[in-house]
mmCIF file with all atom_site columns, C-alpha atoms in Angstrom:
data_model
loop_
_atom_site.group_PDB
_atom_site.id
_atom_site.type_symbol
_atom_site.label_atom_id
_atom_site.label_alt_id
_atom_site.label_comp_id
_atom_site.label_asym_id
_atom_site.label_entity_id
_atom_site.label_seq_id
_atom_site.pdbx_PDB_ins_code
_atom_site.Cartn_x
_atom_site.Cartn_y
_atom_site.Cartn_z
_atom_site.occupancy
_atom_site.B_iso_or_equiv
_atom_site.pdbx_formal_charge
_atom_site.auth_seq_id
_atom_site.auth_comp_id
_atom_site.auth_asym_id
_atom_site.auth_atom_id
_atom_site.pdbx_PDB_model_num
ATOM 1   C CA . UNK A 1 1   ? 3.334  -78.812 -35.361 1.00 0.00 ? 76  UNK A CA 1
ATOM 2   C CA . UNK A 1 2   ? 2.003  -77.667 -31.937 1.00 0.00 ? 77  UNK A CA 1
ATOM 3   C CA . UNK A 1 3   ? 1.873  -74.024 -31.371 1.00 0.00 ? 78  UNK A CA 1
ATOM 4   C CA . UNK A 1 4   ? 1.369  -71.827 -28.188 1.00 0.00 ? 79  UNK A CA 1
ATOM 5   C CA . UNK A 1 5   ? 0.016  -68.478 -27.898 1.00 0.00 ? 80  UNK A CA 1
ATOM 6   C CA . UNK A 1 6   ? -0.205 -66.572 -24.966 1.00 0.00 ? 81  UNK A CA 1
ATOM 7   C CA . UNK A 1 7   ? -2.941 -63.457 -24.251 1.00 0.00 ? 82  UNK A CA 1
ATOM 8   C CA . UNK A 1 8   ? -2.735 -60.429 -23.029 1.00 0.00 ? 83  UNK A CA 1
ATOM 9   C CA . UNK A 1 9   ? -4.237 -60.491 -19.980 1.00 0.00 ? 84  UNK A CA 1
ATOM 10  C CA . UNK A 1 10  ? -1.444 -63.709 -19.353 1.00 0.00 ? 85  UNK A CA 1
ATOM 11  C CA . UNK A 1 11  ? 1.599  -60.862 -20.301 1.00 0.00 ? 86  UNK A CA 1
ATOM 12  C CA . UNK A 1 12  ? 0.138  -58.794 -17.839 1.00 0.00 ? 87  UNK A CA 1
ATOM 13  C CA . UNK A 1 13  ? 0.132  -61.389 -15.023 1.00 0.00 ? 88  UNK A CA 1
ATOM 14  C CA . UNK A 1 14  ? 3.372  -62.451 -15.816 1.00 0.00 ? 89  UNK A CA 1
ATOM 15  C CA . UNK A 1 15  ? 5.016  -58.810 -15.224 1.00 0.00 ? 90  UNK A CA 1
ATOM 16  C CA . UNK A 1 16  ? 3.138  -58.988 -12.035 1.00 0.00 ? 91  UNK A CA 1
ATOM 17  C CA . UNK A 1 17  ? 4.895  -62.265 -11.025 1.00 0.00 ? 92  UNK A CA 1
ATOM 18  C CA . UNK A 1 18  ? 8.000  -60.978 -11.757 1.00 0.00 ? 93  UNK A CA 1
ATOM 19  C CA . UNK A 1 19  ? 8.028  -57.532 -10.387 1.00 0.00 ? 94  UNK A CA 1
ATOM 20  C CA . UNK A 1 20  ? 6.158  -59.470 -6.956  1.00 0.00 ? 95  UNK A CA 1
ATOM 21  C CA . UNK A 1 21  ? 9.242  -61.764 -7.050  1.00 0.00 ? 96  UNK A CA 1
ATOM 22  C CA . UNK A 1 22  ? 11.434 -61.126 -3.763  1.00 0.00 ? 97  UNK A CA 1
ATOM 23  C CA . UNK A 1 23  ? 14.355 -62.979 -2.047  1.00 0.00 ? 98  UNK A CA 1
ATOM 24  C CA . UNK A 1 24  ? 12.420 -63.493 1.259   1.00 0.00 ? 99  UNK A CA 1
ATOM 25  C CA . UNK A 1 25  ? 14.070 -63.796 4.676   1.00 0.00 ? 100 UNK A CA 1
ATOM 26  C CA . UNK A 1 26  ? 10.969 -63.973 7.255   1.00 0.00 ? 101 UNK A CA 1
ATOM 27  C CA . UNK A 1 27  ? 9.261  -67.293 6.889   1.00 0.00 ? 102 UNK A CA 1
ATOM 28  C CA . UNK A 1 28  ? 6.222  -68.845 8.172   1.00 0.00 ? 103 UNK A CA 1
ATOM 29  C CA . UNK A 1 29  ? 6.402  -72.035 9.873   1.00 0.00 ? 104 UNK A CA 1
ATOM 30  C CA . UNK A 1 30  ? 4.499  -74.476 8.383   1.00 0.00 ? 105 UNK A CA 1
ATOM 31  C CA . UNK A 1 31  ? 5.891  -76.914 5.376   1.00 0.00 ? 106 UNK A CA 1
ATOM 32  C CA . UNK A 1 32  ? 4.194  -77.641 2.176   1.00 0.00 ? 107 UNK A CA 1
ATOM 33  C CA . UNK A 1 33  ? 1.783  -79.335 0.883   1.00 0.00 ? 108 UNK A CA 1
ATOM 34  C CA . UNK A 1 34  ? 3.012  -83.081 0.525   1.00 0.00 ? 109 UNK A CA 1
ATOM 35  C CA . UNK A 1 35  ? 4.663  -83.173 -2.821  1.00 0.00 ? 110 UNK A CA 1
ATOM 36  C CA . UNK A 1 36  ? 4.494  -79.304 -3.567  1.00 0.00 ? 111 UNK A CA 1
ATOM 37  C CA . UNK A 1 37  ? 7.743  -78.925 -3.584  1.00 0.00 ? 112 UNK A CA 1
ATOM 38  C CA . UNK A 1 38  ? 9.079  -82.131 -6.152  1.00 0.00 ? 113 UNK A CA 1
ATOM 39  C CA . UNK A 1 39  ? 6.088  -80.454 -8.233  1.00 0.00 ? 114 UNK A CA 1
ATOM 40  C CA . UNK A 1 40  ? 8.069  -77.448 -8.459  1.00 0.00 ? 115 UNK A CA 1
ATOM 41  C CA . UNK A 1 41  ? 11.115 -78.471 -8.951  1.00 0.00 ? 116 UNK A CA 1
ATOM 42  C CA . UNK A 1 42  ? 9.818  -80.634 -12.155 1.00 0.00 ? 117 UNK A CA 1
ATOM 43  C CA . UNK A 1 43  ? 9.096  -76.908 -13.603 1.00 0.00 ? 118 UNK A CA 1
ATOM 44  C CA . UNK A 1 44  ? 12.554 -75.697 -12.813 1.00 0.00 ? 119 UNK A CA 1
ATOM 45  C CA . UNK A 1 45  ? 13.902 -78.737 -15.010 1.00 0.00 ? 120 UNK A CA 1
ATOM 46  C CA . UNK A 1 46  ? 11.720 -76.997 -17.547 1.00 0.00 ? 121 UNK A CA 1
ATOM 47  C CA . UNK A 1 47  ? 14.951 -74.271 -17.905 1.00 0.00 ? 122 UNK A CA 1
ATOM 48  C CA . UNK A 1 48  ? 17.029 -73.948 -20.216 1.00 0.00 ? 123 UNK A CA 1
ATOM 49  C CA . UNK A 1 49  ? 20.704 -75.641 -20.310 1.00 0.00 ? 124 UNK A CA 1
ATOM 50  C CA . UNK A 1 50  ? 23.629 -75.772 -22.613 1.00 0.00 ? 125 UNK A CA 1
ATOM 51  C CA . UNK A 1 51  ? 23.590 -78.706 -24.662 1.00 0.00 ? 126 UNK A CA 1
ATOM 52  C CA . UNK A 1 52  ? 20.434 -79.535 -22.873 1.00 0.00 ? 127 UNK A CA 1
ATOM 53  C CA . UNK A 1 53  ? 22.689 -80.813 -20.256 1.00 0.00 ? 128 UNK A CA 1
ATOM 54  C CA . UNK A 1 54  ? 20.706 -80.391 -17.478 1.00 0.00 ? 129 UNK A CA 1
ATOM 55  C CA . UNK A 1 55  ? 23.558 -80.057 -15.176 1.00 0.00 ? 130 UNK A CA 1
ATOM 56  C CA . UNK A 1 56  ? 21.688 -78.594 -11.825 1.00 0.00 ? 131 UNK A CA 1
ATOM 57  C CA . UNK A 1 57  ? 21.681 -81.124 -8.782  1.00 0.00 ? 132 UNK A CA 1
ATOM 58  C CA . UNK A 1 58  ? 19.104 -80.384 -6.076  1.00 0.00 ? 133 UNK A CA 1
ATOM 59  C CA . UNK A 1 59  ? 19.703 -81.490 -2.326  1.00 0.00 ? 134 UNK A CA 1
ATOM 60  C CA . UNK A 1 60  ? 17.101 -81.184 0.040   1.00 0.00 ? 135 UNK A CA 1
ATOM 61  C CA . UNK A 1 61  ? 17.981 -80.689 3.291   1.00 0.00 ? 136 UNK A CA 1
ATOM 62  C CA . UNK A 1 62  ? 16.432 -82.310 6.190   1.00 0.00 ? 137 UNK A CA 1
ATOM 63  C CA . UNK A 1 63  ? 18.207 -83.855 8.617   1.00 0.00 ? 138 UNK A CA 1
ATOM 64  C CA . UNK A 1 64  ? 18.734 -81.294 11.405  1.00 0.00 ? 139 UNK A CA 1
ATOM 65  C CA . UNK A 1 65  ? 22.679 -81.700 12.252  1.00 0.00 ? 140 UNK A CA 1
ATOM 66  C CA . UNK A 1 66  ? 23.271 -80.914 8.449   1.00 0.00 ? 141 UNK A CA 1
ATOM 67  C CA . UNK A 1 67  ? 21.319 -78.244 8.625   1.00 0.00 ? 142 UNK A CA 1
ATOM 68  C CA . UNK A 1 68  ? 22.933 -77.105 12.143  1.00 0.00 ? 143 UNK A CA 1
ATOM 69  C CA . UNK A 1 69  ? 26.300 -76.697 9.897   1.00 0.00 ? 144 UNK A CA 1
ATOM 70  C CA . UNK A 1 70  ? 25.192 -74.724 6.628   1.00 0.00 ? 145 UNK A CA 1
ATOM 71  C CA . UNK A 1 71  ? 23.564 -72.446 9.518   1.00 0.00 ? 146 UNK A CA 1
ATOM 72  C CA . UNK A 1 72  ? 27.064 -72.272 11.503  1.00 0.00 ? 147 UNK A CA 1
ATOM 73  C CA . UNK A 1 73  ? 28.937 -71.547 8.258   1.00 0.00 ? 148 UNK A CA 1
ATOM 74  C CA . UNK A 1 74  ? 26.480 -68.461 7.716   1.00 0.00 ? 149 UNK A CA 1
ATOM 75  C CA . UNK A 1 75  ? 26.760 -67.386 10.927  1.00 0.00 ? 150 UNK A CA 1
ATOM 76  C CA . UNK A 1 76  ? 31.029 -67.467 10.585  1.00 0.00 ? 151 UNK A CA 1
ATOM 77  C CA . UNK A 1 77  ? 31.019 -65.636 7.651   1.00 0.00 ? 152 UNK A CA 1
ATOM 78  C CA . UNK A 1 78  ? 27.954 -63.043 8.230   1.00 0.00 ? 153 UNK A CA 1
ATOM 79  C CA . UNK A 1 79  ? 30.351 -61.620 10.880  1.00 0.00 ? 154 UNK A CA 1
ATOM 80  C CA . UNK A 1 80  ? 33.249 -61.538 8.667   1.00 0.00 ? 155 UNK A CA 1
ATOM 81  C CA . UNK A 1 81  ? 31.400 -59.945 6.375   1.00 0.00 ? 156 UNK A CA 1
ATOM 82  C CA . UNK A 1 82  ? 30.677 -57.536 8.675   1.00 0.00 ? 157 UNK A CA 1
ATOM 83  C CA . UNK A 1 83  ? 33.624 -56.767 9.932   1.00 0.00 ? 158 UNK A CA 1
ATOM 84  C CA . UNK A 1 84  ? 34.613 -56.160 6.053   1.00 0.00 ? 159 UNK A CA 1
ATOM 85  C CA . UNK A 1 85  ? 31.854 -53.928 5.678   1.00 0.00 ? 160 UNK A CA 1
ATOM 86  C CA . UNK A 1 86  ? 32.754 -49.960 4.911   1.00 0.00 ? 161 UNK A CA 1
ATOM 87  C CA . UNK A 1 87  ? 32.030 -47.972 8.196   1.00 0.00 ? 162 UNK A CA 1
ATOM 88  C CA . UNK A 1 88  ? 29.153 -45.983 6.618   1.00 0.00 ? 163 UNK A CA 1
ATOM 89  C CA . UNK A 1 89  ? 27.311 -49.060 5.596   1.00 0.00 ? 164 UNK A CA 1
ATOM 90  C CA . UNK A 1 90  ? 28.383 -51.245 8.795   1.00 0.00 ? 165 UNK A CA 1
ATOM 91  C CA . UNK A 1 91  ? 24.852 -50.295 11.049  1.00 0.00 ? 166 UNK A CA 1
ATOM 92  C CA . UNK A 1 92  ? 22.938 -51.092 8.014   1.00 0.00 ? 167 UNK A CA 1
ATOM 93  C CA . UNK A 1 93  ? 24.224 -54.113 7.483   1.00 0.00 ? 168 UNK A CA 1
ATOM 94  C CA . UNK A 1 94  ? 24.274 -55.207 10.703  1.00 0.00 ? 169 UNK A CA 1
ATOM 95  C CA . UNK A 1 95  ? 20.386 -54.400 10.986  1.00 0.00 ? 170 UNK A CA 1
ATOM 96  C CA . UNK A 1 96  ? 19.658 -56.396 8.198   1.00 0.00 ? 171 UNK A CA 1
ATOM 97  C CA . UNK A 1 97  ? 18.122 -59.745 8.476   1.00 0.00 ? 172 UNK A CA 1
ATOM 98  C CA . UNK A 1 98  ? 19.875 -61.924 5.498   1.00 0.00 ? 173 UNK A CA 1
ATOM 99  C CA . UNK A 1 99  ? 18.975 -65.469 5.593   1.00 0.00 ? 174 UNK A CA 1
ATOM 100 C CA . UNK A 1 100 ? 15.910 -67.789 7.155   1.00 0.00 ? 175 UNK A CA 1
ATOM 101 C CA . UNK A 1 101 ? 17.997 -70.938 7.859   1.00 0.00 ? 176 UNK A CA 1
ATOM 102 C CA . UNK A 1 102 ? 16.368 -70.793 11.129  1.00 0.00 ? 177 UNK A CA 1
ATOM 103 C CA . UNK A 1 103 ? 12.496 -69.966 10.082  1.00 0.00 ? 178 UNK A CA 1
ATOM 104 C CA . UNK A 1 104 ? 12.229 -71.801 6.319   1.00 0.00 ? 179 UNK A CA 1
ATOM 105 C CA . UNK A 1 105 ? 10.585 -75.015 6.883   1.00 0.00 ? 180 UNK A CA 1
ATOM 106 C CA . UNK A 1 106 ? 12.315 -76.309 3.639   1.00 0.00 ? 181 UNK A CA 1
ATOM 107 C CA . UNK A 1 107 ? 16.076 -76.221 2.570   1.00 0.00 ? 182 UNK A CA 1
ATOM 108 C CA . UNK A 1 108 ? 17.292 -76.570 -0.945  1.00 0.00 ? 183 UNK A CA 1
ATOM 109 C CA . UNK A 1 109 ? 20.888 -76.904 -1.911  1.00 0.00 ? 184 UNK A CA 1
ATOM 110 C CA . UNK A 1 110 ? 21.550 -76.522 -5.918  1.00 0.00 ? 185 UNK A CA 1
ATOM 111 C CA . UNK A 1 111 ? 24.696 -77.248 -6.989  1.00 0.00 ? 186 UNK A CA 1
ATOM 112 C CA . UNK A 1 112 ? 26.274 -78.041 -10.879 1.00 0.00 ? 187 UNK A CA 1
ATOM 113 C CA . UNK A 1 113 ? 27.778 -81.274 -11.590 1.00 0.00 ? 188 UNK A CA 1
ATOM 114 C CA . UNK A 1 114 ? 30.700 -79.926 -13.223 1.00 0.00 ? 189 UNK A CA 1
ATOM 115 C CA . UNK A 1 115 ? 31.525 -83.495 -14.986 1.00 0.00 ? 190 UNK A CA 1
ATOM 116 C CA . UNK A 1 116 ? 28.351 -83.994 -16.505 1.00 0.00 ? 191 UNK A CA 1
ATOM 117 C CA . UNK A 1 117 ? 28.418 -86.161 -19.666 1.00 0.00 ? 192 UNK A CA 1
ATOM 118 C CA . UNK A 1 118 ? 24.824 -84.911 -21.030 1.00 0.00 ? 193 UNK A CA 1
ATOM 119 C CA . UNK A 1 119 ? 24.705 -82.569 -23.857 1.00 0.00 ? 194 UNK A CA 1
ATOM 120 C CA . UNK A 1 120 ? 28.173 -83.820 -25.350 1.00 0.00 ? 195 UNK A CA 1
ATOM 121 C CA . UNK A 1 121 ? 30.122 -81.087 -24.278 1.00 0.00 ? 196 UNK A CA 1
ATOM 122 C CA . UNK A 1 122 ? 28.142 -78.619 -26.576 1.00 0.00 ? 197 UNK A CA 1
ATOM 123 C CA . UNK A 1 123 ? 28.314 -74.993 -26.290 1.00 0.00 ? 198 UNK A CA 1
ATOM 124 C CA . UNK A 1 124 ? 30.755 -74.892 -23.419 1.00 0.00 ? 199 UNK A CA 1
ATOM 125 C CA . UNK A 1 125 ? 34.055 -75.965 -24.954 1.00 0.00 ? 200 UNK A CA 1
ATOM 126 C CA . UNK A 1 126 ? 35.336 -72.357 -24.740 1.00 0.00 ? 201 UNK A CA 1
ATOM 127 C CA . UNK A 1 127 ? 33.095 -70.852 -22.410 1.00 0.00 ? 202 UNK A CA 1
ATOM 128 C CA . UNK A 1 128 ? 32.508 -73.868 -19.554 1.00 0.00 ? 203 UNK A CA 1
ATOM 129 C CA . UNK A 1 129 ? 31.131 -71.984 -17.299 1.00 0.00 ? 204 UNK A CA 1
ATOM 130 C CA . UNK A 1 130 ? 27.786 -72.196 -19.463 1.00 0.00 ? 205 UNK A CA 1
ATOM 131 C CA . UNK A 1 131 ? 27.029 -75.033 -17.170 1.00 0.00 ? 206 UNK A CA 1
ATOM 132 C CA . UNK A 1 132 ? 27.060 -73.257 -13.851 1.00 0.00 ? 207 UNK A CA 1
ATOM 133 C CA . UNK A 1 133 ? 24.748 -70.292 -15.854 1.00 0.00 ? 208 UNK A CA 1
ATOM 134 C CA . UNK A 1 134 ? 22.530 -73.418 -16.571 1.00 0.00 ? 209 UNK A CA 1
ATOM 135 C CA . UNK A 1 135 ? 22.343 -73.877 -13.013 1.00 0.00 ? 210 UNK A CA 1
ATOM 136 C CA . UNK A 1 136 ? 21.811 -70.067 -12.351 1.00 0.00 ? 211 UNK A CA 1
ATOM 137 C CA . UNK A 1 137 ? 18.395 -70.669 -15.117 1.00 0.00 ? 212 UNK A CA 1
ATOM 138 C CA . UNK A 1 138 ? 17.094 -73.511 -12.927 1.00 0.00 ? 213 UNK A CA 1
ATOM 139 C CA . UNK A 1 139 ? 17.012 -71.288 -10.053 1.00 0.00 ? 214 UNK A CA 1
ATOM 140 C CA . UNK A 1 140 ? 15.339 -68.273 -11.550 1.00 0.00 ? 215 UNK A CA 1
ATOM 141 C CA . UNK A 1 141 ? 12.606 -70.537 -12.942 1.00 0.00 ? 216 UNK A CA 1
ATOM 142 C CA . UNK A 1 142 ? 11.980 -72.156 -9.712  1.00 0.00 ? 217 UNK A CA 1
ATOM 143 C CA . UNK A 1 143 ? 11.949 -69.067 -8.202  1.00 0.00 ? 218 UNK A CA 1
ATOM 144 C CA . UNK A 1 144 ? 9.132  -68.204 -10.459 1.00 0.00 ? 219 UNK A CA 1
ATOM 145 C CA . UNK A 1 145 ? 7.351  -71.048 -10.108 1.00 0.00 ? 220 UNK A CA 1
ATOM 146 C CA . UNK A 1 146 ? 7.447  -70.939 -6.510  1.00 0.00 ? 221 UNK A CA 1
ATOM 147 C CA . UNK A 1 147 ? 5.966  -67.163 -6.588  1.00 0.00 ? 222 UNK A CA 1
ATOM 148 C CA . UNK A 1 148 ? 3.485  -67.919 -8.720  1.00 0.00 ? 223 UNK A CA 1
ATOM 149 C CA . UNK A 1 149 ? 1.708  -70.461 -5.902  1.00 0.00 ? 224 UNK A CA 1
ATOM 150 C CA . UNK A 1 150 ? 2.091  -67.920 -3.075  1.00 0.00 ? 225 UNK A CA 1
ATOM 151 C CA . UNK A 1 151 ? 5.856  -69.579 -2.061  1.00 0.00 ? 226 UNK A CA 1
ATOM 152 C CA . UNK A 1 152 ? 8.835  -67.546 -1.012  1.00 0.00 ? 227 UNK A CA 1
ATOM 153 C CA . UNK A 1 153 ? 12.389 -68.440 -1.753  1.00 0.00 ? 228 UNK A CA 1
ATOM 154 C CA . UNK A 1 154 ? 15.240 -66.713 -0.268  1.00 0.00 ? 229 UNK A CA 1
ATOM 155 C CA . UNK A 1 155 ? 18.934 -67.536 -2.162  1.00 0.00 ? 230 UNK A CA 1
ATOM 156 C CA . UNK A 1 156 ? 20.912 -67.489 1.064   1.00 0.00 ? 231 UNK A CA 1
ATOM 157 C CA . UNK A 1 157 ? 24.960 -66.726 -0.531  1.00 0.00 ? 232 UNK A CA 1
ATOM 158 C CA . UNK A 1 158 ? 27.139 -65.962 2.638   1.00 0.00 ? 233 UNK A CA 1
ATOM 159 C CA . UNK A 1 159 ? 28.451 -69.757 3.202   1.00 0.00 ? 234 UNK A CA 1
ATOM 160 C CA . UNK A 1 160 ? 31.273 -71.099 2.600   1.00 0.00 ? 235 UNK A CA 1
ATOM 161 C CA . UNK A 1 161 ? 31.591 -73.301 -0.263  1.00 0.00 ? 236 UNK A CA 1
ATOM 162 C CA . UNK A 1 162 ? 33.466 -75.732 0.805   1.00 0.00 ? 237 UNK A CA 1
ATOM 163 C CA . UNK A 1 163 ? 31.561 -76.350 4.290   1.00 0.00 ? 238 UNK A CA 1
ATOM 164 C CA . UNK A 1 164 ? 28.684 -76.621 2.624   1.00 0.00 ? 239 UNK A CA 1
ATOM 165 C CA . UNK A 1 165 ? 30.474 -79.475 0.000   1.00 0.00 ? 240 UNK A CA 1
ATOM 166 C CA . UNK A 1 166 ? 31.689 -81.007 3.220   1.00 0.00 ? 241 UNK A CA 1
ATOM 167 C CA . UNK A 1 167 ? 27.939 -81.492 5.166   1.00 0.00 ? 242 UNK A CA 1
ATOM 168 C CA . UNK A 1 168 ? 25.864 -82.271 2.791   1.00 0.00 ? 243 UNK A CA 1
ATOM 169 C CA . UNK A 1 169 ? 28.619 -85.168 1.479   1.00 0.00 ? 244 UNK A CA 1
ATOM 170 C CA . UNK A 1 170 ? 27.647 -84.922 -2.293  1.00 0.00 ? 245 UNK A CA 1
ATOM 171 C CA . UNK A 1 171 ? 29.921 -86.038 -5.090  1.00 0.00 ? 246 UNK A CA 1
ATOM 172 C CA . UNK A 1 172 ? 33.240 -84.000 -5.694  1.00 0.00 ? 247 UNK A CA 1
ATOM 173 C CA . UNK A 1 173 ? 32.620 -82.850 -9.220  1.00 0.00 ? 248 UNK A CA 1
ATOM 174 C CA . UNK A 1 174 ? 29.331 -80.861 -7.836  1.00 0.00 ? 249 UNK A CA 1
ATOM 175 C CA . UNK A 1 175 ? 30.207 -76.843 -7.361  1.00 0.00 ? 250 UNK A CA 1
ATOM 176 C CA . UNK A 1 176 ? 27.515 -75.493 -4.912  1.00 0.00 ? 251 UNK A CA 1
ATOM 177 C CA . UNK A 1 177 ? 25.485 -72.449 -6.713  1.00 0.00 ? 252 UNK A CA 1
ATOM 178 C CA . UNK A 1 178 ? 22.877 -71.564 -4.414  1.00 0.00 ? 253 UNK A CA 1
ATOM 179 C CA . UNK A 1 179 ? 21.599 -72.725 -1.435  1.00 0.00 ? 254 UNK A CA 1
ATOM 180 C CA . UNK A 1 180 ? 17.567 -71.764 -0.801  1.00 0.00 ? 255 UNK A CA 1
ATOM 181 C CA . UNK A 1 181 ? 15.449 -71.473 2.039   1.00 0.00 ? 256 UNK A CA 1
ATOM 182 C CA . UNK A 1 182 ? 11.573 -72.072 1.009   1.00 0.00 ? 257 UNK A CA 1
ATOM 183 C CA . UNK A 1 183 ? 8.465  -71.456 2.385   1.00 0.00 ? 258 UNK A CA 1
ATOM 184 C CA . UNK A 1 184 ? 5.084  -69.203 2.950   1.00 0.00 ? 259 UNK A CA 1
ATOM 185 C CA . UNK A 1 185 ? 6.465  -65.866 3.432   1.00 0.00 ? 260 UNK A CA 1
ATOM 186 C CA . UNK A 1 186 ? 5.096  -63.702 6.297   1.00 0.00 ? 261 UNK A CA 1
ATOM 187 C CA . UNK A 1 187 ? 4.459  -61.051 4.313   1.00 0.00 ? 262 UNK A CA 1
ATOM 188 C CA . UNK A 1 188 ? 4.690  -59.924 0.711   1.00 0.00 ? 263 UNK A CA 1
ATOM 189 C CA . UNK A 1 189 ? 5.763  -56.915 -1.057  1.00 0.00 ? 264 UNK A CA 1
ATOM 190 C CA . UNK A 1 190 ? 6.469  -55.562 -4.237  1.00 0.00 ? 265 UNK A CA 1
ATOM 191 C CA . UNK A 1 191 ? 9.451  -53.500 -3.770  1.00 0.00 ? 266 UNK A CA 1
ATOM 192 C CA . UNK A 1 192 ? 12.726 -55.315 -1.998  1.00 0.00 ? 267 UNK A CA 1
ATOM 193 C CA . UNK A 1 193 ? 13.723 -55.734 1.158   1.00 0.00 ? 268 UNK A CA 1
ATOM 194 C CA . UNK A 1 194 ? 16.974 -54.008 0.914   1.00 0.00 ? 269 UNK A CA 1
ATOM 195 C CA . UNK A 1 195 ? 15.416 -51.052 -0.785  1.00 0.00 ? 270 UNK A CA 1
ATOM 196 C CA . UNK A 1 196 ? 13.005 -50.393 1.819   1.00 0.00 ? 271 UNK A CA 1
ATOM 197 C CA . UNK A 1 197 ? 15.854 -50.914 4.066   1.00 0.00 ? 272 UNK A CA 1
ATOM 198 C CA . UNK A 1 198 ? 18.042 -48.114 2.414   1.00 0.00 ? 273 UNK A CA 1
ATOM 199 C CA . UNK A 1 199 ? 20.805 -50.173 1.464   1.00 0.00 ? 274 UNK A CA 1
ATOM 200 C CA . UNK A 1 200 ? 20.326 -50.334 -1.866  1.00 0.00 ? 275 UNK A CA 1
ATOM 201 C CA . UNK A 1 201 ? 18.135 -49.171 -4.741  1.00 0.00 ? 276 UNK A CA 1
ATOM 202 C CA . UNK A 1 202 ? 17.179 -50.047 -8.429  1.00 0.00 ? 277 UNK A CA 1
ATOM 203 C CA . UNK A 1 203 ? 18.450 -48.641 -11.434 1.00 0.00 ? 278 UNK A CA 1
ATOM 204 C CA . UNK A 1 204 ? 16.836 -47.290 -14.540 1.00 0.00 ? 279 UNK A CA 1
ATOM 205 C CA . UNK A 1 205 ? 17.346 -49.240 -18.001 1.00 0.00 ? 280 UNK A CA 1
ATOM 206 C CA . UNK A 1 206 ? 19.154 -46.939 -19.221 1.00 0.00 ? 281 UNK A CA 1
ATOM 207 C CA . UNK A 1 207 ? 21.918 -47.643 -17.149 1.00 0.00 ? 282 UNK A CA 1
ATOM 208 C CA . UNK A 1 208 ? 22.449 -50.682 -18.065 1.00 0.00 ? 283 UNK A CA 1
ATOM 209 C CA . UNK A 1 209 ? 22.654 -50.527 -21.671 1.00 0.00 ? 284 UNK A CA 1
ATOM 210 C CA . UNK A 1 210 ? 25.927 -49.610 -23.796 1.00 0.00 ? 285 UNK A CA 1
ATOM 211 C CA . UNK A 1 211 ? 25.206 -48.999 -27.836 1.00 0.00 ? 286 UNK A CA 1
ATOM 212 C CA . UNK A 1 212 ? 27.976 -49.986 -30.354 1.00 0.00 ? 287 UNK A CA 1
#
């Protein structure tokens, strides 16, 4: 039976990769490498899934008039979410640059196909949204993946569902779950963007854990 080990010096890169892992915004121009991409996605599919269902659906977006509309959505609901914003935080968030539809040389929409018949239903009978979490995996992996190679990925999440459903024209049972912008970023970093911004910062552990 096959076996896999992995050394030291390997544990060490890989909490380098992660903790070098950002959601980039500022994108250099130029695409790929021919086939970089589909090569990367392949290791995504690597991900786990409930039921080994496999349910995540990738879209990549080209053509320039779809594009044009995932970009408009953004744009419609950046500003409302502005205008929701709390007055203290309302300069900061206006300040802050939160999507590269307009500089990523690559677009990516992932979405879950809700009606899936692989994996037989298993493990999401009373908890369905296991499929969308599937999804969510596929994403993360990618996003490693990507990283790894010196590729950015920023998750871009203020759209509108439903526009998004609308131009891109895929099948009704598919729920949108992130939409990506790839590329080379301009420059790297190992602590995030909103952190150095001061909107945000991270927590310890120990905040996140609850004993029972």
């Amino acid at each position: 039976m096959p076996t896999a080990s992995f050394s030291g010096e390997f544990r060490t890169e890989l909490r380098r990769l992660l903790a070098w892992r950002r959601d980039v915004r500022h994108f250099r121009p130029e695409p790929l490498p021919a086939g970089t991409l589909e090569r990367l996605l392949e290791l995504a599919c690597l991900a786990p899934s409930v039921g080994l269902s496999q349910p995540w659906r990738f879209v990549l977006v080209e053509d320039a008039g779809r594009r044009q509309r995932v970009l408009d959505s953004f744009l419609i609901c950046n500003r409302e979410a502005l205008k929701a914003c709390p007055t203290d935080r309302a300069g900061r968030y206006a300040r802050l640059k939160l999507a590269g539809l307009q500089e990523a040389p690559h677009q990516v929409a992932v979405f879950c196909d809700e009606a899936t018949d692989q994996g037989g239903g298993l493990g999401r009978r009373t908890m369905p949204e296991m499929l969308r979490y599937s999804a969510v995996l596929a994403v993360h992996t990618l996003w490693l993946a990507a990283r790894a190679e010196g590729i950015g990925i920023g998750w871009v999440s203020i759209l509108d569902p439903a526009c998004v459903h609308e131009a891109l024209q895929v099948p009704a049972p598919w729920s949108l779950v992130a939409y990506l912008c790839v590329g080379y970023a301009v420059a790297e970093d190992d602590v995030p963007e909103l952190e150095r911004a001061g909107w945000e910062r991270r927590c310890p552990l120990k905040q996140f854990i609850l004993q029972r």
